[in-house]
Coordinates of C-alpha atoms and ligand atoms in Angstrom, one line a residue:
M332 CA -78.9 -70.8 -9.8
G333 CA -80.0 -74.4 -9.2
Y334 CA -79.2 -77.2 -11.5
D335 CA -79.3 -81.0 -11.8
V336 CA -76.5 -82.6 -13.8
R337 CA -74.6 -85.9 -13.4
D338 CA -71.3 -84.6 -12.2
P339 CA -70.3 -81.0 -11.8
S340 CA -66.6 -82.0 -11.8
M341 CA -66.8 -82.8 -15.5
A342 CA -67.1 -79.1 -16.2
S343 CA -63.6 -78.4 -17.5
Q344 CA -63.8 -81.3 -20.0
G345 CA -67.1 -80.0 -21.2
R346 CA -65.6 -76.5 -21.5
E347 CA -62.9 -77.7 -23.9
R348 CA -65.4 -79.5 -26.0
I349 CA -67.7 -76.4 -26.1
E350 CA -64.7 -74.4 -27.3
W351 CA -63.9 -76.9 -29.9
A352 CA -67.4 -76.7 -31.3
A353 CA -67.2 -72.9 -31.2
G354 CA -64.3 -73.0 -33.7
E355 CA -66.8 -74.3 -36.3
M356 CA -69.6 -71.9 -35.4
P357 CA -68.5 -68.5 -36.9
V358 CA -71.9 -67.2 -37.7
L359 CA -73.2 -67.8 -34.2
G360 CA -69.9 -66.2 -32.9
L361 CA -70.7 -63.0 -34.9
I362 CA -74.2 -62.9 -33.4
R363 CA -72.8 -63.4 -30.0
E364 CA -70.4 -60.5 -30.4
R365 CA -73.3 -58.3 -31.5
F366 CA -75.6 -59.5 -28.7
D367 CA -72.8 -58.8 -26.2
K368 CA -72.7 -55.1 -27.3
E369 CA -76.4 -54.5 -27.9
R370 CA -78.0 -56.7 -25.2
P371 CA -81.3 -57.2 -27.2
L372 CA -82.5 -59.9 -24.7
E373 CA -81.8 -58.0 -21.5
G374 CA -83.7 -59.6 -18.7
V375 CA -85.8 -61.9 -20.9
R376 CA -86.3 -65.3 -19.3
V377 CA -85.6 -68.1 -21.9
G378 CA -86.5 -71.7 -21.2
A379 CA -84.9 -74.1 -23.6
C380 CA -85.7 -77.8 -24.1
L381 CA -82.9 -78.9 -26.5
H382 CA -80.4 -81.7 -27.0
V383 CA -77.7 -80.8 -24.4
T384 CA -74.6 -80.8 -26.7
T385 CA -71.6 -78.7 -27.3
E386 CA -73.4 -76.7 -30.0
T387 CA -76.4 -76.1 -27.8
A388 CA -74.0 -74.8 -25.1
N389 CA -72.8 -72.2 -27.6
L390 CA -76.4 -71.2 -28.3
M391 CA -77.2 -70.9 -24.6
E392 CA -74.1 -68.7 -24.1
T393 CA -75.0 -66.5 -27.1
L394 CA -78.5 -65.9 -25.6
A395 CA -76.9 -65.1 -22.2
A396 CA -74.5 -62.7 -23.9
G397 CA -77.6 -60.9 -25.2
G398 CA -78.8 -60.4 -21.7
A399 CA -81.2 -63.4 -21.4
D400 CA -81.7 -65.3 -18.2
V401 CA -81.4 -68.8 -19.6
S402 CA -82.4 -72.3 -18.3
L403 CA -82.1 -75.6 -20.2
C404 CA -83.4 -79.1 -20.0
A405 CA -82.9 -82.1 -22.4
S406 CA -85.3 -82.7 -25.3
N407 CA -84.4 -86.4 -25.2
P408 CA -83.4 -88.7 -22.3
L409 CA -80.4 -90.1 -24.1
S410 CA -79.0 -87.1 -25.9
T411 CA -77.3 -85.2 -23.1
Q412 CA -73.6 -84.8 -23.0
D413 CA -73.0 -84.8 -19.2
D414 CA -69.7 -82.8 -19.4
V415 CA -71.4 -80.1 -21.3
A416 CA -74.3 -79.9 -18.9
A417 CA -71.7 -79.6 -16.1
A418 CA -69.9 -76.8 -17.8
L419 CA -73.1 -74.8 -18.4
A420 CA -74.3 -75.3 -14.9
E421 CA -71.0 -74.6 -13.1
Q422 CA -69.4 -72.0 -15.3
S423 CA -72.0 -70.2 -17.4
G424 CA -74.8 -69.6 -14.8
I425 CA -77.3 -71.5 -17.0
G426 CA -79.8 -73.4 -14.9
T427 CA -79.2 -76.8 -16.5
F428 CA -81.4 -79.8 -15.8
A429 CA -80.2 -82.8 -17.8
I430 CA -78.6 -86.2 -17.2
K431 CA -77.8 -88.7 -20.0
G432 CA -80.0 -91.8 -19.5
E433 CA -82.5 -90.1 -17.2
D434 CA -85.8 -91.9 -16.8
T435 CA -89.1 -90.6 -18.1
D436 CA -90.1 -89.1 -14.7
T437 CA -86.8 -87.3 -14.4
F438 CA -87.1 -86.1 -18.0
F439 CA -90.5 -84.4 -17.2
R440 CA -89.3 -83.2 -13.8
H441 CA -86.5 -81.4 -15.6
I442 CA -88.9 -79.8 -18.0
G443 CA -90.9 -78.8 -14.9
A444 CA -87.8 -77.3 -13.3
V445 CA -87.2 -75.0 -16.4
L446 CA -90.9 -74.1 -16.4
D447 CA -90.7 -73.2 -12.7
R448 CA -88.6 -70.2 -13.8
R449 CA -91.6 -68.9 -15.8
P450 CA -89.9 -68.5 -19.2
Q451 CA -91.1 -65.7 -21.5
I452 CA -89.6 -67.4 -24.5
T453 CA -89.7 -71.2 -25.0
M454 CA -87.2 -72.9 -27.3
D455 CA -88.2 -76.5 -28.1
D456 CA -86.9 -79.4 -30.1
G457 CA -89.9 -81.6 -30.5
A458 CA -92.5 -79.4 -28.7
D459 CA -92.4 -81.3 -25.4
M460 CA -92.0 -78.1 -23.4
V461 CA -94.8 -76.3 -25.2
S462 CA -97.0 -79.3 -24.8
V463 CA -96.4 -79.5 -21.0
L464 CA -96.9 -75.8 -20.6
H465 CA -100.3 -75.9 -22.4
R466 CA -101.5 -79.0 -20.7
E467 CA -100.3 -78.5 -17.2
R468 CA -99.5 -74.9 -16.6
P469 CA -102.0 -72.8 -18.6
D470 CA -101.8 -70.1 -16.0
Q471 CA -98.2 -69.4 -17.0
I472 CA -99.0 -68.7 -20.6
A473 CA -99.8 -65.1 -20.0
D474 CA -96.0 -64.6 -19.2
V475 CA -94.9 -66.0 -22.6
L476 CA -94.0 -63.7 -25.4
G477 CA -93.4 -66.5 -27.9
G478 CA -91.3 -69.4 -28.8
T479 CA -89.1 -71.2 -31.3
E480 CA -89.2 -74.8 -32.6
E481 CA -86.2 -76.7 -33.9
T482 CA -87.4 -79.9 -35.6
T483 CA -89.8 -81.3 -38.2
T484 CA -91.8 -83.4 -35.7
G485 CA -92.2 -80.4 -33.3
V486 CA -93.5 -78.2 -36.2
I487 CA -96.0 -80.9 -37.1
R488 CA -97.3 -81.0 -33.5
L489 CA -97.5 -77.2 -33.3
R490 CA -99.3 -76.9 -36.6
A491 CA -101.8 -79.5 -35.2
M492 CA -102.2 -77.4 -32.1
A493 CA -102.7 -74.2 -34.1
A494 CA -105.3 -75.9 -36.3
E495 CA -107.3 -76.9 -33.3
G496 CA -107.1 -73.4 -31.8
A497 CA -105.0 -74.9 -28.9
L498 CA -101.8 -73.0 -29.5
K499 CA -101.8 -69.9 -27.2
Y500 CA -98.8 -68.0 -28.3
P501 CA -96.7 -67.4 -31.4
I502 CA -93.9 -69.8 -32.3
V503 CA -91.3 -69.5 -35.0
S504 CA -90.6 -72.7 -37.0
V505 CA -86.8 -72.5 -37.2
N506 CA -86.9 -75.9 -38.9
D507 CA -88.5 -74.4 -42.0
A508 CA -85.7 -71.9 -42.6
D509 CA -83.8 -73.0 -45.7
T510 CA -80.5 -72.5 -43.8
K511 CA -81.8 -75.0 -41.3
H512 CA -83.5 -78.0 -42.9
L513 CA -81.6 -78.0 -46.2
F514 CA -78.3 -78.4 -44.2
D515 CA -79.0 -79.6 -40.7
N516 CA -81.5 -82.3 -41.6
R517 CA -79.6 -83.4 -44.6
F518 CA -75.9 -83.1 -44.1
G519 CA -76.1 -83.1 -40.3
T520 CA -78.4 -86.1 -39.9
G521 CA -76.7 -87.8 -42.8
Q522 CA -73.2 -87.7 -41.4
S523 CA -74.0 -88.1 -37.7
T524 CA -76.3 -91.1 -38.2
I525 CA -73.7 -93.0 -40.1
D526 CA -71.1 -91.9 -37.5
A527 CA -73.3 -93.3 -34.7
I528 CA -73.9 -96.6 -36.5
M529 CA -70.2 -97.0 -37.0
R530 CA -69.3 -96.0 -33.5
A531 CA -71.9 -98.3 -31.9
T532 CA -71.2 -101.4 -34.1
N533 CA -67.8 -101.0 -35.8
R534 CA -69.4 -102.8 -38.8
L535 CA -68.2 -102.3 -42.3
L536 CA -70.8 -100.6 -44.4
A537 CA -69.2 -101.3 -47.8
G538 CA -71.1 -103.9 -49.7
K539 CA -74.0 -104.0 -47.1
T540 CA -77.6 -103.4 -47.9
F541 CA -78.7 -100.3 -46.1
V542 CA -82.4 -99.6 -45.9
V543 CA -83.5 -96.0 -45.3
C544 CA -87.2 -95.6 -44.3
G545 CA -88.4 -92.1 -45.3
Y546 CA -86.8 -90.0 -48.0
G547 CA -87.4 -86.5 -46.6
M548 CA -84.7 -84.1 -45.8
C549 CA -83.0 -86.4 -43.2
G550 CA -83.5 -89.5 -45.4
R551 CA -81.8 -87.9 -48.3
G552 CA -78.8 -87.2 -46.2
V553 CA -78.6 -90.7 -44.6
A554 CA -79.1 -92.4 -48.0
S555 CA -76.4 -90.4 -49.8
R556 CA -73.9 -90.8 -47.0
A557 CA -74.6 -94.6 -46.8
R558 CA -74.0 -94.8 -50.6
G559 CA -70.8 -92.9 -50.1
M560 CA -69.6 -95.6 -47.7
G561 CA -70.1 -98.2 -50.4
A562 CA -73.5 -99.6 -49.2
H563 CA -76.3 -100.7 -51.5
V564 CA -79.0 -98.3 -50.5
V565 CA -82.7 -99.2 -50.5
V566 CA -85.3 -96.5 -49.8
T567 CA -88.9 -97.1 -48.5
E568 CA -91.5 -94.3 -48.8
V569 CA -95.2 -93.7 -48.6
E570 CA -95.2 -90.5 -50.6
P571 CA -95.1 -91.0 -54.4
T572 CA -93.0 -87.9 -55.4
M573 CA -90.4 -88.7 -52.7
A574 CA -90.2 -92.3 -53.8
L575 CA -89.8 -91.1 -57.4
E576 CA -87.0 -88.8 -56.5
A577 CA -85.3 -91.6 -54.7
V578 CA -85.6 -93.9 -57.8
M579 CA -84.1 -91.2 -60.0
E580 CA -81.3 -90.6 -57.6
G581 CA -80.4 -94.3 -58.3
Y582 CA -81.7 -96.0 -55.2
R583 CA -83.8 -99.1 -55.1
V584 CA -87.3 -98.4 -53.8
M585 CA -89.5 -101.1 -52.5
P586 CA -92.0 -101.8 -49.8
L587 CA -90.5 -102.4 -46.4
A588 CA -92.0 -105.9 -46.3
E589 CA -89.6 -106.7 -49.2
A590 CA -86.7 -104.6 -47.9
A591 CA -86.9 -106.4 -44.6
R592 CA -85.6 -109.7 -46.2
V593 CA -82.5 -108.1 -47.8
G594 CA -81.4 -105.3 -45.4
D595 CA -78.3 -105.5 -43.2
V596 CA -78.9 -102.1 -41.6
F597 CA -82.3 -100.3 -41.2
V598 CA -82.6 -96.6 -40.4
T599 CA -86.0 -94.9 -39.8
V600 CA -86.2 -91.1 -40.4
T601 CA -89.9 -90.6 -41.1
G602 CA -91.3 -88.7 -38.1
D603 CA -94.0 -91.4 -38.2
K604 CA -94.8 -94.2 -35.8
S605 CA -94.6 -98.0 -36.0
V606 CA -92.7 -97.9 -39.3
I607 CA -90.7 -101.1 -38.6
R608 CA -93.2 -103.6 -37.1
G609 CA -93.2 -107.2 -35.9
E610 CA -94.2 -108.4 -39.4
H611 CA -91.0 -106.9 -40.7
M612 CA -88.8 -108.1 -37.9
E613 CA -90.0 -111.6 -38.5
R614 CA -88.5 -111.5 -42.0
M615 CA -85.2 -109.9 -41.2
K616 CA -81.8 -111.6 -41.5
D617 CA -79.7 -112.8 -38.6
G618 CA -77.5 -109.9 -37.4
A619 CA -79.6 -107.1 -38.8
I620 CA -79.1 -103.7 -37.3
L621 CA -82.1 -101.4 -36.5
A622 CA -81.6 -97.7 -35.8
N623 CA -83.8 -94.7 -35.6
S624 CA -82.9 -91.1 -36.4
G625 CA -86.4 -89.6 -36.3
H626 CA -87.4 -87.5 -33.4
F627 CA -89.3 -89.9 -31.2
D628 CA -88.5 -93.5 -30.3
V629 CA -91.8 -94.7 -31.9
E630 CA -90.6 -95.4 -35.4
I631 CA -89.3 -98.9 -34.5
D632 CA -92.0 -100.9 -32.7
K633 CA -90.0 -101.7 -29.6
P634 CA -92.8 -103.5 -27.8
A635 CA -93.2 -105.8 -30.8
L636 CA -89.4 -106.5 -30.8
A637 CA -89.5 -107.3 -27.1
A638 CA -92.5 -109.6 -27.6
L639 CA -90.8 -111.5 -30.4
A640 CA -87.6 -112.0 -28.5
V641 CA -86.8 -115.1 -26.3
A642 CA -83.7 -113.4 -24.9
T643 CA -82.1 -109.9 -24.9
R644 CA -78.8 -108.7 -23.8
R645 CA -76.7 -105.5 -24.1
I646 CA -73.9 -106.8 -26.2
R647 CA -72.1 -103.5 -26.7
E648 CA -72.7 -100.0 -25.4
F649 CA -75.8 -98.7 -27.3
V650 CA -76.4 -102.1 -28.9
D651 CA -79.2 -104.4 -27.5
E652 CA -79.3 -107.8 -29.1
Y653 CA -82.8 -109.5 -29.3
T654 CA -82.7 -113.2 -30.0
M655 CA -85.8 -114.5 -31.9
V656 CA -87.3 -118.0 -31.3
D657 CA -85.6 -119.3 -34.5
G658 CA -82.2 -118.1 -33.3
R659 CA -81.9 -115.0 -35.4
R660 CA -80.5 -111.9 -33.6
L661 CA -81.7 -108.4 -34.3
N662 CA -79.7 -105.5 -32.9
L663 CA -81.4 -102.3 -31.8
L664 CA -79.1 -99.3 -31.4
G665 CA -79.6 -96.6 -28.8
E666 CA -82.9 -98.0 -27.5
G667 CA -84.5 -96.8 -30.7
R668 CA -83.9 -93.2 -29.8
L669 CA -82.3 -90.7 -32.1
V670 CA -79.2 -92.8 -32.8
N671 CA -77.0 -89.9 -33.8
L672 CA -77.4 -88.2 -30.4
A673 CA -77.5 -91.4 -28.4
A674 CA -74.5 -93.2 -29.8
A675 CA -72.6 -90.3 -31.3
E676 CA -72.4 -86.5 -30.7
G677 CA -75.3 -85.3 -32.8
H678 CA -74.8 -83.0 -35.7
P679 CA -71.4 -81.5 -36.4
A680 CA -71.0 -77.9 -35.2
A681 CA -70.6 -76.5 -38.7
V682 CA -74.3 -77.2 -39.5
M683 CA -75.6 -76.4 -36.1
D684 CA -74.0 -73.0 -36.6
M685 CA -76.7 -72.1 -39.1
S686 CA -79.6 -73.8 -37.2
F687 CA -78.6 -71.9 -34.0
A688 CA -77.9 -68.6 -35.8
N689 CA -81.6 -68.9 -36.9
Q690 CA -82.6 -69.7 -33.3
S691 CA -80.8 -66.7 -31.8
L692 CA -82.1 -64.3 -34.5
A693 CA -85.6 -65.8 -34.2
V694 CA -85.7 -65.1 -30.5
E695 CA -84.5 -61.6 -31.0
W696 CA -87.3 -61.1 -33.7
V697 CA -90.0 -62.5 -31.3
V698 CA -88.9 -60.2 -28.5
Q699 CA -88.9 -57.2 -30.9
N700 CA -92.2 -58.0 -32.5
A701 CA -94.1 -59.8 -29.6
A702 CA -96.8 -57.1 -29.4
S703 CA -98.0 -57.6 -33.0
L704 CA -97.7 -61.4 -33.2
E705 CA -100.7 -63.8 -33.1
P706 CA -100.8 -67.3 -31.5
R707 CA -99.8 -69.3 -34.6
V708 CA -96.7 -70.8 -36.3
Y709 CA -94.5 -68.3 -38.0
E710 CA -91.8 -68.9 -40.6
V711 CA -88.4 -67.5 -40.0
P712 CA -88.4 -64.1 -41.8
R713 CA -86.7 -64.5 -45.2
D714 CA -84.2 -61.7 -44.5
I715 CA -82.9 -63.6 -41.4
D716 CA -82.6 -66.8 -43.5
L717 CA -80.7 -65.0 -46.3
E718 CA -78.5 -63.2 -43.8
V719 CA -77.5 -66.5 -42.2
A720 CA -76.6 -67.9 -45.6
R721 CA -74.6 -64.8 -46.5
L722 CA -72.6 -64.9 -43.2
K723 CA -71.9 -68.6 -43.6
L724 CA -70.6 -68.2 -47.1
H725 CA -68.5 -65.3 -45.9
A726 CA -67.1 -67.3 -43.0
M727 CA -66.2 -70.1 -45.5
G728 CA -64.4 -67.7 -47.7
V729 CA -66.8 -68.3 -50.6
E730 CA -67.9 -65.3 -52.8
I731 CA -70.8 -65.3 -55.2
D732 CA -72.0 -63.1 -58.0
T733 CA -74.5 -60.3 -57.8
L734 CA -77.2 -59.5 -60.3
T735 CA -76.4 -56.6 -62.7
P736 CA -79.1 -53.9 -62.9
E737 CA -80.1 -55.3 -66.3
Q738 CA -80.5 -58.8 -64.9
E739 CA -82.5 -57.5 -62.0
E740 CA -84.9 -55.8 -64.3
Y741 CA -85.1 -58.8 -66.6
L742 CA -86.0 -61.2 -63.7
H743 CA -88.8 -58.9 -62.7
S744 CA -90.3 -58.3 -66.1
W745 CA -92.4 -60.3 -68.6
Q746 CA -92.1 -58.3 -71.9
E747 CA -88.8 -59.8 -73.2
G748 CA -89.2 -63.3 -74.7
T749 CA -88.2 -65.3 -77.8
Ligands
NAD1180 N1 -81.6 -87.1 -35.8 C1 -81.7 -85.8 -35.8 O1 -80.7 -85.2 -35.3 C2 -82.8 -85.1 -36.5 C3 -82.5 -83.9 -37.2 C4 -83.6 -83.3 -37.9 C5 -84.8 -83.9 -37.9 N2 -85.0 -85.1 -37.2 C6 -86.3 -85.8 -37.2 O2 -86.3 -86.7 -38.3 C7 -87.6 -87.0 -38.7 C8 -87.7 -86.7 -40.2 O3 -87.4 -85.3 -40.5 P1 -87.4 -84.8 -42.0 O4 -87.1 -83.3 -41.9 O5 -86.6 -85.7 -42.9 O6 -89.0 -84.9 -42.3 P2 -89.6 -84.9 -43.8 O7 -91.1 -84.6 -43.5 O8 -88.8 -84.1 -44.7 O9 -89.5 -86.5 -44.3 C9 -90.1 -87.5 -43.7 C10 -90.4 -88.5 -44.8 O10 -90.9 -89.8 -44.3 C11 -91.9 -90.3 -45.1 N3 -92.7 -91.2 -44.4 C12 -93.7 -91.0 -43.5 N4 -94.2 -92.2 -43.0 C13 -93.5 -93.2 -43.6 C14 -93.5 -94.6 -43.6 N5 -94.4 -95.2 -42.8 N6 -92.7 -95.3 -44.3 C15 -91.8 -94.7 -45.1 N7 -91.7 -93.3 -45.2 C16 -92.6 -92.6 -44.5 C17 -92.7 -89.0 -45.6 O11 -93.4 -89.3 -46.7 C18 -91.5 -88.0 -45.8 O12 -91.0 -88.1 -47.1 C19 -88.5 -86.0 -37.9 O13 -89.0 -86.7 -36.8 C20 -87.5 -84.9 -37.5 O14 -88.0 -84.2 -36.3 C21 -84.0 -85.7 -36.6

C-alpha cells in the first residue's frame, strides 16, 4: 500500500509512542478486542483526515482490527507526528499521507491520495475531506455509506451544508457526544494548550495576565488550567450567557480591546475568524504571546500582524517574533495553528480514549444502519455515549450507584409532591 511520510526509518520510535498512548486508552482497547473477534467492518474502506498522533494511530489500528481497509491523511499541516506516520505506514499497512509542516498543496494532495482509494466511510476533523469530496469528486459520493466528524468547527460546517441541501450522505457528529466534548474539548484542550505554551516559550505563567478568547467547552478548559498555574485569567466573549458564566466562575470579563492592553498571553478558542485583529495588536504590551487553539488558523489575523511588523524572525522553535514600528515585540506561536498540536502532542491519550471510542462505535453504527440513514448530521446514539462513559469509569476503577426501583418510578412520575 502506498504512503507519503517524512522518514519511514522513524517507525520504531513511533511504535513505542503509540504503545505508550495505548496504555491510557483502555476503552478503545476493549473495542479493539471485540472488533478483532467480530470483524464488523470487514472490507469497508475508511478514509480518515485526522491529526496524525499516537492516539489516532490507536484508532486506525482499531478500525483495521475490525476488518476495515484504512487510509489516513492529516487534518492540519502542522499536527502530524512524523514517527507515528512512519509506524502506521511501515508496520500497520495503513496508507498514510502526512508530513509535519507540509505546504497547502501537499496537504490537499494528501487528502486527494486518501480519496483516490474511494472511501466508503469518511472520518474528518474539521470537514476538509467532506468538503473536497463534495466540491471536487461528486461522482465518488455514491460509494459513501456515511461519515463521522470529530470537532466543533467541522460540525458547524456540516450543519451549514445540510441546511443548504448540499450534504449528500449521513455524518455522525462525534463532537456532540457528552463523552467527547465535555472531556476532550475541556480537559484535553485545557491541559495540552497550556503544555504547548510552556514548551514553546518556557515562560512562567504564575502572576501573568492570561486572556482566553471564547468561553465555550475549550475556553473553559484553558481558563481553568491557566488559573491553576497561578495566572490572572481574563475572558472575552460575544455570547451573554457564556460571558455571565465566566464572570460567576470568578474570571474578569471585558472586551478584547481592553484586554489587549493588559494581557501577557492570549489564546483564541472561538471557532471564529479575525478575533484578534490589528487594532488589538496595536495595543498589546511588548513581549505578548499570541496562540490559537481553535480549529483553523484564522482566529488571529496573521496578515494584519505581518503588515504591522517591521521585522520578523523565528526566535525559538514554534515562536515567531514580530517587531512593531515602535519596537514592541509580539510572539506568535505555531504560526497561529492549533498550538496544542503544533507545539505539543495534542490531547493526552486518556481523553482521546473516549473521543475515539465514540469514533469507532459511530463507524460501526453507520455501517450497520447505512440503508436507513438520510443525508444529514446525526448525533451519536445515546446508548453508545453512555456505554463509553460506563466503560471509562470501569477502567478507572470508579463505581457508581444505581437507582432503586422506587427511585426509578419516582423519577418518571408526577403525582408525588409536597
Ligand atoms: N485544539 C484542539 O485540540 C481542539 C479540540 C476541540 C475543539 N477545537 C476547536 O476549538 C474551537 C472551539 O471549540 P469549542 O468546542 O470550545 O466551541 P464552542 O462553540 O463550545 O465555544 C466557542 C465560544 O467562542 C465564542 N465566540 C465566538 N466568536 C467570538 C469572538 N469573536 N470573541 C470571543 N468569543 C467568541 C462563542 O460565543 C462560544 O462561546 C473550534 O474551532 C473547535 O473545532 C480544538
